[in-house]
């Protein structure tokens, strides 16, 4: 199911890119350029712009569907659960770090402190 939605999502993305590139430029990029008879009016939507809006809506729907599918696949599990392995291997000793978060020194007596200049 996830693969089918992903393929549809990729096809929608590519066709959305194609339709945006095929549209005629309105000439006023980012609202610049001004001018024109009736300022602030928008031209009537063409079939290409309606098709672009439909592709964008379908793209958003498949994005939400993929998010929901991914969330349901990973609910209540961690990465370690997927591998089925215990994160701590048996027979490997775990060093006792005590209360200090500093690395041990070379002689093992005191923790290694940063040197001030």
CSV table of N, CA, C and O in Angstrom, one decimal:
chain,number,residue,atom,x,y,z
A,1,UNK,N,0.8,-1.2,0.0
A,1,UNK,CA,0.0,0.0,0.0
A,1,UNK,C,0.9,1.3,0.0
A,1,UNK,O,0.6,2.2,-0.7
A,2,UNK,N,1.9,1.2,0.9
A,2,UNK,CA,2.8,2.4,0.9
A,2,UNK,C,3.5,2.6,-0.4
A,2,UNK,O,3.7,3.8,-0.8
A,3,UNK,N,3.9,1.6,-1.0
A,3,UNK,CA,4.6,1.7,-2.3
A,3,UNK,C,3.7,2.3,-3.4
A,3,UNK,O,4.2,3.1,-4.2
A,4,UNK,N,2.5,1.9,-3.4
A,4,UNK,CA,1.6,2.4,-4.4
A,4,UNK,C,1.3,3.9,-4.2
A,4,UNK,O,1.4,4.7,-5.1
A,5,UNK,N,1.1,4.3,-2.9
A,5,UNK,CA,0.9,5.7,-2.6
A,5,UNK,C,2.2,6.5,-2.9
A,5,UNK,O,2.1,7.7,-3.5
A,6,UNK,N,3.3,5.9,-2.7
A,6,UNK,CA,4.6,6.6,-3.0
A,6,UNK,C,4.8,6.8,-4.5
A,6,UNK,O,5.3,7.9,-4.9
A,7,UNK,N,4.5,5.8,-5.3
A,7,UNK,CA,4.6,6.0,-6.7
A,7,UNK,C,3.7,7.0,-7.2
A,7,UNK,O,4.0,7.9,-8.1
A,8,UNK,N,2.4,7.0,-6.7
A,8,UNK,CA,1.5,8.1,-7.1
A,8,UNK,C,2.0,9.4,-6.7
A,8,UNK,O,1.9,10.4,-7.5
A,9,UNK,N,2.6,9.5,-5.5
A,9,UNK,CA,3.1,10.8,-5.0
A,9,UNK,C,4.2,11.3,-5.9
A,9,UNK,O,4.3,12.5,-6.3
A,10,UNK,N,5.1,10.4,-6.4
A,10,UNK,CA,6.2,10.8,-7.3
A,10,UNK,C,5.7,11.3,-8.6
A,10,UNK,O,6.2,12.2,-9.2
A,11,UNK,N,4.7,10.5,-9.2
A,11,UNK,CA,4.1,10.9,-10.4
A,11,UNK,C,3.4,12.3,-10.3
A,11,UNK,O,3.6,13.2,-11.2
A,12,UNK,N,2.7,12.5,-9.2
A,12,UNK,CA,2.1,13.8,-9.0
A,12,UNK,C,3.1,14.9,-8.9
A,12,UNK,O,3.0,16.0,-9.4
A,13,UNK,N,4.2,14.7,-8.2
A,13,UNK,CA,5.3,15.7,-8.1
A,13,UNK,C,5.9,16.1,-9.4
A,13,UNK,O,6.1,17.3,-9.7
A,14,UNK,N,6.2,15.1,-10.2
A,14,UNK,CA,6.8,15.4,-11.5
A,14,UNK,C,5.8,16.1,-12.4
A,14,UNK,O,6.2,17.0,-13.2
A,15,UNK,N,4.5,15.7,-12.4
A,15,UNK,CA,3.5,16.3,-13.3
A,15,UNK,C,3.2,17.8,-12.8
A,15,UNK,O,3.0,18.7,-13.6
A,16,UNK,N,3.3,18.0,-11.5
A,16,UNK,CA,3.1,19.3,-10.9
A,16,UNK,C,4.3,20.2,-11.3
A,16,UNK,O,4.0,21.4,-11.7
A,17,UNK,N,5.5,19.7,-11.3
A,17,UNK,CA,6.6,20.5,-11.8
A,17,UNK,C,6.4,20.8,-13.3
A,17,UNK,O,6.7,22.0,-13.7
A,18,UNK,N,6.0,19.9,-14.1
A,18,UNK,CA,5.8,20.1,-15.5
A,18,UNK,C,4.7,21.1,-15.8
A,18,UNK,O,4.9,22.0,-16.6
A,19,UNK,N,3.6,21.0,-15.1
A,19,UNK,CA,2.5,22.0,-15.4
A,19,UNK,C,2.9,23.4,-14.9
A,19,UNK,O,2.5,24.4,-15.6
A,20,UNK,N,3.6,23.5,-13.8
A,20,UNK,CA,4.1,24.9,-13.4
A,20,UNK,C,5.0,25.5,-14.4
A,20,UNK,O,5.0,26.6,-14.8
A,21,UNK,N,5.9,24.6,-15.0
A,21,UNK,CA,6.9,25.1,-16.0
A,21,UNK,C,6.2,25.5,-17.3
A,21,UNK,O,6.7,26.3,-18.1
A,22,UNK,N,5.1,24.8,-17.6
A,22,UNK,CA,4.4,25.0,-18.9
A,22,UNK,C,3.5,26.3,-18.8
A,22,UNK,O,3.1,26.8,-19.9
A,23,UNK,N,3.2,26.8,-17.7
A,23,UNK,CA,2.2,27.9,-17.6
A,23,UNK,C,2.9,29.2,-18.1
A,23,UNK,O,4.1,29.4,-18.0
A,24,UNK,N,2.1,30.0,-18.6
A,24,UNK,CA,2.5,31.3,-19.2
A,24,UNK,C,2.9,32.2,-18.0
A,24,UNK,O,2.1,32.3,-17.0
A,25,UNK,N,4.0,32.9,-18.1
A,25,UNK,CA,4.4,33.9,-17.1
A,25,UNK,C,3.5,35.1,-17.1
A,25,UNK,O,3.1,35.6,-18.2
A,26,UNK,N,3.0,35.5,-16.0
A,26,UNK,CA,2.2,36.7,-15.8
A,26,UNK,C,3.0,38.0,-15.9
A,26,UNK,O,2.4,39.0,-16.1
A,27,UNK,N,4.3,37.9,-15.8
A,27,UNK,CA,5.1,39.1,-15.9
A,27,UNK,C,5.3,39.9,-14.7
A,27,UNK,O,6.2,40.7,-14.6
A,28,UNK,N,4.6,39.7,-13.7
A,28,UNK,CA,4.8,40.5,-12.4
A,28,UNK,C,5.3,39.7,-11.3
A,28,UNK,O,4.6,39.4,-10.3
A,29,UNK,N,6.5,39.1,-11.5
A,29,UNK,CA,7.1,38.3,-10.5
A,29,UNK,C,7.1,38.9,-9.1
A,29,UNK,O,7.6,40.0,-8.9
A,30,UNK,N,6.6,38.3,-8.1
A,30,UNK,CA,6.6,38.7,-6.7
A,30,UNK,C,5.8,40.0,-6.6
A,30,UNK,O,6.1,40.9,-5.7
A,31,UNK,N,4.9,40.3,-7.5
A,31,UNK,CA,4.1,41.5,-7.4
A,31,UNK,C,4.7,42.7,-7.9
A,31,UNK,O,4.2,43.8,-7.7
A,32,UNK,N,5.9,42.6,-8.4
A,32,UNK,CA,6.6,43.8,-9.0
A,32,UNK,C,6.2,44.1,-10.4
A,32,UNK,O,5.6,43.3,-11.0
A,33,UNK,N,6.5,45.2,-10.8
A,33,UNK,CA,6.2,45.6,-12.2
A,33,UNK,C,4.9,46.5,-12.2
A,33,UNK,O,4.8,47.3,-13.1
A,34,UNK,N,4.0,46.3,-11.3
A,34,UNK,CA,2.8,47.1,-11.3
A,34,UNK,C,2.2,47.3,-12.6
A,34,UNK,O,2.2,46.4,-13.4
A,35,UNK,N,1.6,48.5,-12.8
A,35,UNK,CA,1.1,48.8,-14.1
A,35,UNK,C,-0.2,48.0,-14.4
A,35,UNK,O,-0.6,47.2,-13.6
A,36,UNK,N,-0.7,48.3,-15.5
A,36,UNK,CA,-1.9,47.6,-15.9
A,36,UNK,C,-3.1,48.4,-15.7
A,36,UNK,O,-3.1,49.4,-14.9
A,37,UNK,N,-4.2,48.1,-16.4
A,37,UNK,CA,-5.4,48.9,-16.4
A,37,UNK,C,-6.1,48.9,-15.0
A,37,UNK,O,-6.2,49.8,-14.3
A,38,UNK,N,-6.5,47.7,-14.6
A,38,UNK,CA,-7.2,47.5,-13.3
A,38,UNK,C,-6.2,46.9,-12.3
A,38,UNK,O,-6.0,45.7,-12.4
A,39,UNK,N,-5.7,47.7,-11.5
A,39,UNK,CA,-4.7,47.2,-10.5
A,39,UNK,C,-5.4,46.4,-9.5
A,39,UNK,O,-6.5,46.7,-9.0
A,40,UNK,N,-4.8,45.3,-9.1
A,40,UNK,CA,-5.3,44.4,-8.1
A,40,UNK,C,-6.3,43.4,-8.7
A,40,UNK,O,-6.7,42.5,-7.9
A,41,UNK,N,-6.6,43.4,-9.9
A,41,UNK,CA,-7.5,42.4,-10.4
A,41,UNK,C,-6.7,41.2,-11.0
A,41,UNK,O,-5.6,41.4,-11.4
A,42,UNK,N,-7.3,40.1,-10.9
A,42,UNK,CA,-6.6,38.8,-11.3
A,42,UNK,C,-7.3,38.4,-12.6
A,42,UNK,O,-8.5,38.5,-12.7
A,43,UNK,N,-6.6,37.8,-13.5
A,43,UNK,CA,-7.2,37.2,-14.7
A,43,UNK,C,-8.0,36.0,-14.3
A,43,UNK,O,-7.9,35.4,-13.3
A,44,UNK,N,-9.0,35.7,-15.2
A,44,UNK,CA,-9.8,34.5,-15.0
A,44,UNK,C,-9.0,33.3,-15.0
A,44,UNK,O,-8.0,33.2,-15.8
A,45,UNK,N,-9.3,32.3,-14.2
A,45,UNK,CA,-8.5,31.1,-14.1
A,45,UNK,C,-8.6,30.3,-15.4
A,45,UNK,O,-9.7,30.1,-15.9
A,46,UNK,N,-7.5,29.8,-15.9
A,46,UNK,CA,-7.5,29.0,-17.1
A,46,UNK,C,-7.6,27.6,-16.8
A,46,UNK,O,-7.5,27.2,-15.6
A,47,UNK,N,-7.7,26.7,-17.8
A,47,UNK,CA,-7.8,25.3,-17.6
A,47,UNK,C,-6.5,24.8,-17.0
A,47,UNK,O,-6.5,23.9,-16.1
A,48,UNK,N,-5.4,25.4,-17.4
A,48,UNK,CA,-4.1,25.0,-16.9
A,48,UNK,C,-3.9,25.3,-15.4
A,48,UNK,O,-3.4,24.5,-14.7
A,49,UNK,N,-4.4,26.5,-15.0
A,49,UNK,CA,-4.2,26.8,-13.6
A,49,UNK,C,-5.2,25.9,-12.7
A,49,UNK,O,-4.8,25.6,-11.6
A,50,UNK,N,-6.3,25.6,-13.3
A,50,UNK,CA,-7.2,24.7,-12.5
A,50,UNK,C,-6.6,23.3,-12.4
A,50,UNK,O,-6.7,22.7,-11.3
A,51,UNK,N,-6.0,22.9,-13.5
A,51,UNK,CA,-5.3,21.6,-13.4
A,51,UNK,C,-4.1,21.6,-12.4
A,51,UNK,O,-3.9,20.6,-11.7
A,52,UNK,N,-3.4,22.7,-12.4
A,52,UNK,CA,-2.3,22.8,-11.4
A,52,UNK,C,-2.8,22.8,-10.0
A,52,UNK,O,-2.2,22.1,-9.1
A,53,UNK,N,-4.0,23.4,-9.7
A,53,UNK,CA,-4.5,23.4,-8.4
A,53,UNK,C,-5.0,22.0,-8.0
A,53,UNK,O,-4.8,21.6,-6.9
A,54,UNK,N,-5.5,21.3,-9.0
A,54,UNK,CA,-6.0,19.9,-8.7
A,54,UNK,C,-4.8,19.0,-8.4
A,54,UNK,O,-4.8,18.2,-7.5
A,55,UNK,N,-3.7,19.2,-9.2
A,55,UNK,CA,-2.5,18.4,-8.9
A,55,UNK,C,-1.9,18.7,-7.5
A,55,UNK,O,-1.4,17.8,-6.8
A,56,UNK,N,-1.9,20.0,-7.2
A,56,UNK,CA,-1.4,20.4,-5.9
A,56,UNK,C,-2.2,19.8,-4.7
A,56,UNK,O,-1.7,19.4,-3.7
A,57,UNK,N,-3.5,19.8,-4.9
A,57,UNK,CA,-4.4,19.2,-3.8
A,57,UNK,C,-4.2,17.7,-3.7
A,57,UNK,O,-4.1,17.2,-2.6
A,58,UNK,N,-4.0,17.0,-4.9
A,58,UNK,CA,-3.7,15.6,-4.8
A,58,UNK,C,-2.4,15.3,-4.2
A,58,UNK,O,-2.2,14.4,-3.5
A,59,UNK,N,-1.4,16.2,-4.5
A,59,UNK,CA,-0.1,16.0,-3.9
A,59,UNK,C,-0.1,16.2,-2.4
A,59,UNK,O,0.5,15.4,-1.7
A,60,UNK,N,-0.9,17.1,-1.9
A,60,UNK,CA,-1.0,17.3,-0.5
A,60,UNK,C,-1.7,16.1,0.2
A,60,UNK,O,-1.3,15.7,1.3
A,61,UNK,N,-2.7,15.6,-0.5
A,61,UNK,CA,-3.4,14.4,0.0
A,61,UNK,C,-2.5,13.2,0.1
A,61,UNK,O,-2.5,12.5,1.1
A,62,UNK,N,-1.7,13.0,-0.9
A,62,UNK,CA,-0.8,11.9,-0.8
A,62,UNK,C,0.3,12.1,0.2
A,62,UNK,O,0.8,11.1,0.8
A,63,UNK,N,0.7,13.3,0.4
A,63,UNK,CA,1.7,13.6,1.5
A,63,UNK,C,1.1,13.3,2.8
A,63,UNK,O,1.8,12.6,3.7
A,64,UNK,N,-0.1,13.6,3.1
A,64,UNK,CA,-0.8,13.3,4.4
A,64,UNK,C,-0.9,11.8,4.5
A,64,UNK,O,-0.7,11.2,5.6
A,65,UNK,N,-1.3,11.1,3.4
A,65,UNK,CA,-1.5,9.7,3.5
A,65,UNK,C,-0.2,9.0,3.8
A,65,UNK,O,-0.1,8.1,4.6
A,66,UNK,N,0.9,9.4,3.2
A,66,UNK,CA,2.2,8.8,3.4
A,66,UNK,C,2.6,9.1,4.9
A,66,UNK,O,3.3,8.2,5.5
A,67,UNK,N,2.3,10.2,5.4
A,67,UNK,CA,2.6,10.5,6.8
A,67,UNK,C,1.9,9.6,7.7
A,67,UNK,O,2.4,9.1,8.7
A,68,UNK,N,0.6,9.4,7.5
A,68,UNK,CA,-0.2,8.5,8.3
A,68,UNK,C,0.2,7.1,8.2
A,68,UNK,O,0.3,6.4,9.2
A,69,UNK,N,0.6,6.6,7.0
A,69,UNK,CA,1.1,5.3,6.9
A,69,UNK,C,2.4,5.1,7.6
A,69,UNK,O,2.6,4.1,8.3
A,70,UNK,N,3.3,6.0,7.5
A,70,UNK,CA,4.6,5.9,8.2
A,70,UNK,C,4.4,5.9,9.7
A,70,UNK,O,5.1,5.2,10.4
A,71,UNK,N,3.4,6.7,10.2
A,71,UNK,CA,3.2,6.8,11.6
A,71,UNK,C,2.6,5.5,12.1
A,71,UNK,O,2.9,5.1,13.2
A,72,UNK,N,1.7,4.9,11.4
A,72,UNK,CA,1.1,3.6,11.8
A,72,UNK,C,2.1,2.5,11.8
A,72,UNK,O,2.0,1.5,12.5
A,73,UNK,N,3.1,2.5,10.9
A,73,UNK,CA,4.1,1.5,10.8
A,73,UNK,C,5.1,1.5,11.9
A,73,UNK,O,5.6,0.5,12.3
A,74,UNK,N,5.3,2.7,12.5
A,74,UNK,CA,6.4,2.8,13.5
A,74,UNK,C,5.8,3.1,14.9
A,74,UNK,O,6.5,3.4,15.8
A,75,UNK,N,4.5,3.0,15.1
A,75,UNK,CA,3.9,3.3,16.3
A,75,UNK,C,4.3,2.3,17.4
A,75,UNK,O,4.1,1.1,17.2
A,76,UNK,N,4.8,2.8,18.5
A,76,UNK,CA,5.2,1.9,19.6
A,76,UNK,C,6.4,1.1,19.5
A,76,UNK,O,6.6,0.2,20.2
A,77,UNK,N,7.2,1.4,18.5
A,77,UNK,CA,8.4,0.6,18.3
A,77,UNK,C,9.6,1.5,18.2
A,77,UNK,O,9.5,2.7,17.8
A,78,UNK,N,10.8,1.0,18.5
A,78,UNK,CA,12.0,1.7,18.3
A,78,UNK,C,12.9,1.0,17.3
A,78,UNK,O,12.6,0.0,16.8
A,79,UNK,N,14.0,1.6,17.0
A,79,UNK,CA,14.9,1.1,16.0
A,79,UNK,C,15.5,-0.2,16.5
A,79,UNK,O,15.6,-1.2,15.8
A,80,UNK,N,15.8,-0.3,17.8
A,80,UNK,CA,16.3,-1.5,18.4
A,80,UNK,C,15.3,-2.7,18.3
A,80,UNK,O,15.7,-3.8,18.1
A,81,UNK,N,14.0,-2.4,18.4
A,81,UNK,CA,13.0,-3.4,18.3
A,81,UNK,C,12.9,-4.0,16.9
A,81,UNK,O,12.6,-5.2,16.7
A,82,UNK,N,13.2,-3.2,15.9
A,82,UNK,CA,13.1,-3.7,14.5
A,82,UNK,C,14.2,-4.7,14.2
A,82,UNK,O,14.0,-5.6,13.5
A,83,UNK,N,15.3,-4.5,14.8
A,83,UNK,CA,16.4,-5.5,14.6
A,83,UNK,C,16.3,-6.7,15.4
A,83,UNK,O,16.9,-7.7,15.2
A,84,UNK,N,15.5,-6.6,16.5
A,84,UNK,CA,15.3,-7.8,17.4
A,84,UNK,C,16.5,-8.1,18.2
A,84,UNK,O,16.7,-9.2,18.8
A,85,UNK,N,17.4,-7.2,18.3
A,85,UNK,CA,18.7,-7.4,19.1
A,85,UNK,C,18.6,-6.6,20.4
A,85,UNK,O,18.0,-5.5,20.5
A,86,UNK,N,19.2,-7.2,21.4
A,86,UNK,CA,19.3,-6.5,22.7
A,86,UNK,C,20.4,-5.5,22.6
A,86,UNK,O,21.5,-5.8,22.1
A,87,UNK,N,20.2,-4.2,23.0
A,87,UNK,CA,21.2,-3.2,22.8
A,87,UNK,C,22.5,-3.5,23.6
A,87,UNK,O,23.5,-3.1,23.2
A,88,UNK,N,22.3,-4.2,24.7
A,88,UNK,CA,23.5,-4.6,25.5
A,88,UNK,C,23.8,-6.0,25.2
A,88,UNK,O,23.0,-6.9,25.5
A,89,UNK,N,25.0,-6.3,24.7
A,89,UNK,CA,25.3,-7.7,24.3
A,89,UNK,C,25.7,-8.4,25.6
A,89,UNK,O,26.3,-7.9,26.5
A,90,UNK,N,25.3,-9.7,25.6
A,90,UNK,CA,25.6,-10.6,26.8
A,90,UNK,C,27.1,-10.9,26.8
A,90,UNK,O,27.7,-11.1,25.8
A,91,UNK,N,27.7,-10.9,28.0
A,91,UNK,CA,29.1,-11.2,28.1
A,91,UNK,C,30.1,-10.0,27.9
A,91,UNK,O,31.3,-10.2,28.2
A,92,UNK,N,29.6,-8.9,27.5
A,92,UNK,CA,30.4,-7.7,27.4
A,92,UNK,C,30.3,-6.9,28.6
A,92,UNK,O,29.2,-6.4,28.9
A,93,UNK,N,31.4,-6.7,29.4
A,93,UNK,CA,31.2,-5.9,30.6
A,93,UNK,C,30.9,-4.4,30.3
A,93,UNK,O,31.5,-3.8,29.4
A,94,UNK,N,30.1,-3.8,31.1
A,94,UNK,CA,29.7,-2.4,31.0
A,94,UNK,C,30.5,-1.7,32.1
A,94,UNK,O,30.4,-2.1,33.3
A,95,UNK,N,31.4,-0.8,31.7
A,95,UNK,CA,32.2,-0.1,32.8
A,95,UNK,C,31.3,0.7,33.7
A,95,UNK,O,30.3,1.3,33.3
A,96,UNK,N,31.7,0.8,35.0
A,96,UNK,CA,31.0,1.6,36.0
A,96,UNK,C,31.5,3.0,35.9
A,96,UNK,O,32.7,3.2,36.3
A,97,UNK,N,30.7,3.9,35.5
A,97,UNK,CA,31.2,5.3,35.4
A,97,UNK,C,31.0,6.1,36.6
A,97,UNK,O,31.5,7.2,36.8
A,98,UNK,N,30.2,5.5,37.6
A,98,UNK,CA,30.0,6.3,38.8
A,98,UNK,C,29.1,7.5,38.6
A,98,UNK,O,28.3,7.5,37.7
A,99,UNK,N,29.4,8.5,39.4
A,99,UNK,CA,28.6,9.7,39.3
A,99,UNK,C,29.3,10.8,38.3
A,99,UNK,O,28.7,11.8,38.0
A,100,UNK,N,30.5,10.5,38.0
A,100,UNK,CA,31.3,11.5,37.1
A,100,UNK,C,30.9,11.3,35.7
A,100,UNK,O,30.9,10.2,35.2
A,101,UNK,N,30.7,12.4,35.0
A,101,UNK,CA,30.5,12.3,33.5
A,101,UNK,C,31.8,12.7,32.8
A,101,UNK,O,31.8,12.7,31.6
A,102,UNK,N,32.9,12.9,33.5
A,102,UNK,CA,34.2,13.2,32.9
A,102,UNK,C,34.9,12.0,32.5
A,102,UNK,O,34.7,10.9,33.1
A,103,UNK,N,35.7,12.0,31.4
A,103,UNK,CA,36.4,10.8,31.0
A,103,UNK,C,37.5,10.5,32.0
A,103,UNK,O,38.0,11.4,32.7
A,104,UNK,N,37.9,9.2,32.2
A,104,UNK,CA,38.9,8.8,33.2
A,104,UNK,C,40.3,9.3,32.7
A,104,UNK,O,40.5,9.5,31.5
A,105,UNK,N,41.2,9.5,33.7
A,105,UNK,CA,42.5,10.0,33.4
A,105,UNK,C,43.3,8.8,32.9
A,105,UNK,O,42.9,7.6,32.9
A,106,UNK,N,44.6,9.1,32.5
A,106,UNK,CA,45.4,8.0,32.0
A,106,UNK,C,45.8,7.0,33.1
A,106,UNK,O,46.0,5.8,32.9
A,107,UNK,N,46.0,7.5,34.3
A,107,UNK,CA,46.4,6.6,35.4
A,107,UNK,C,45.2,6.0,36.1
A,107,UNK,O,45.4,5.1,36.9
A,108,UNK,N,44.0,6.5,35.8
A,108,UNK,CA,42.8,5.9,36.4
A,108,UNK,C,42.4,6.4,37.7
A,108,UNK,O,41.4,5.9,38.3
A,109,UNK,N,43.2,7.3,38.3
A,109,UNK,CA,42.8,7.7,39.7
A,109,UNK,C,41.8,8.8,39.7
A,109,UNK,O,40.7,8.7,40.2
A,110,UNK,N,42.1,9.9,39.0
A,110,UNK,CA,41.2,11.1,39.0
A,110,UNK,C,40.6,11.3,37.6
A,110,UNK,O,41.3,10.9,36.6
A,111,UNK,N,39.5,11.9,37.5
A,111,UNK,CA,38.9,12.2,36.2
A,111,UNK,C,39.8,13.2,35.4
A,111,UNK,O,40.5,14.0,36.1
A,112,UNK,N,39.8,13.1,34.2
A,112,UNK,CA,40.6,14.0,33.3
A,112,UNK,C,39.9,15.3,33.2
A,112,UNK,O,38.8,15.4,32.8
A,113,UNK,N,40.5,16.4,33.7
A,113,UNK,CA,39.9,17.7,33.7
A,113,UNK,C,40.5,18.6,32.6
A,113,UNK,O,41.7,18.4,32.2
A,114,UNK,N,39.7,19.5,32.0
A,114,UNK,CA,40.3,20.3,31.0
A,114,UNK,C,41.4,21.2,31.5
A,114,UNK,O,41.3,21.7,32.6
A,115,UNK,N,42.4,21.4,30.7
A,115,UNK,CA,43.5,22.2,31.1
A,115,UNK,C,43.2,23.7,30.8
A,115,UNK,O,42.8,24.0,29.7
A,116,UNK,N,43.4,24.6,31.8
A,116,UNK,CA,43.3,26.0,31.5
A,116,UNK,C,44.5,26.6,31.0
A,116,UNK,O,45.6,26.2,31.3
A,117,UNK,N,44.4,27.6,30.2
A,117,UNK,CA,45.6,28.2,29.6
A,117,UNK,C,45.9,29.5,30.3
A,117,UNK,O,45.2,30.3,30.8
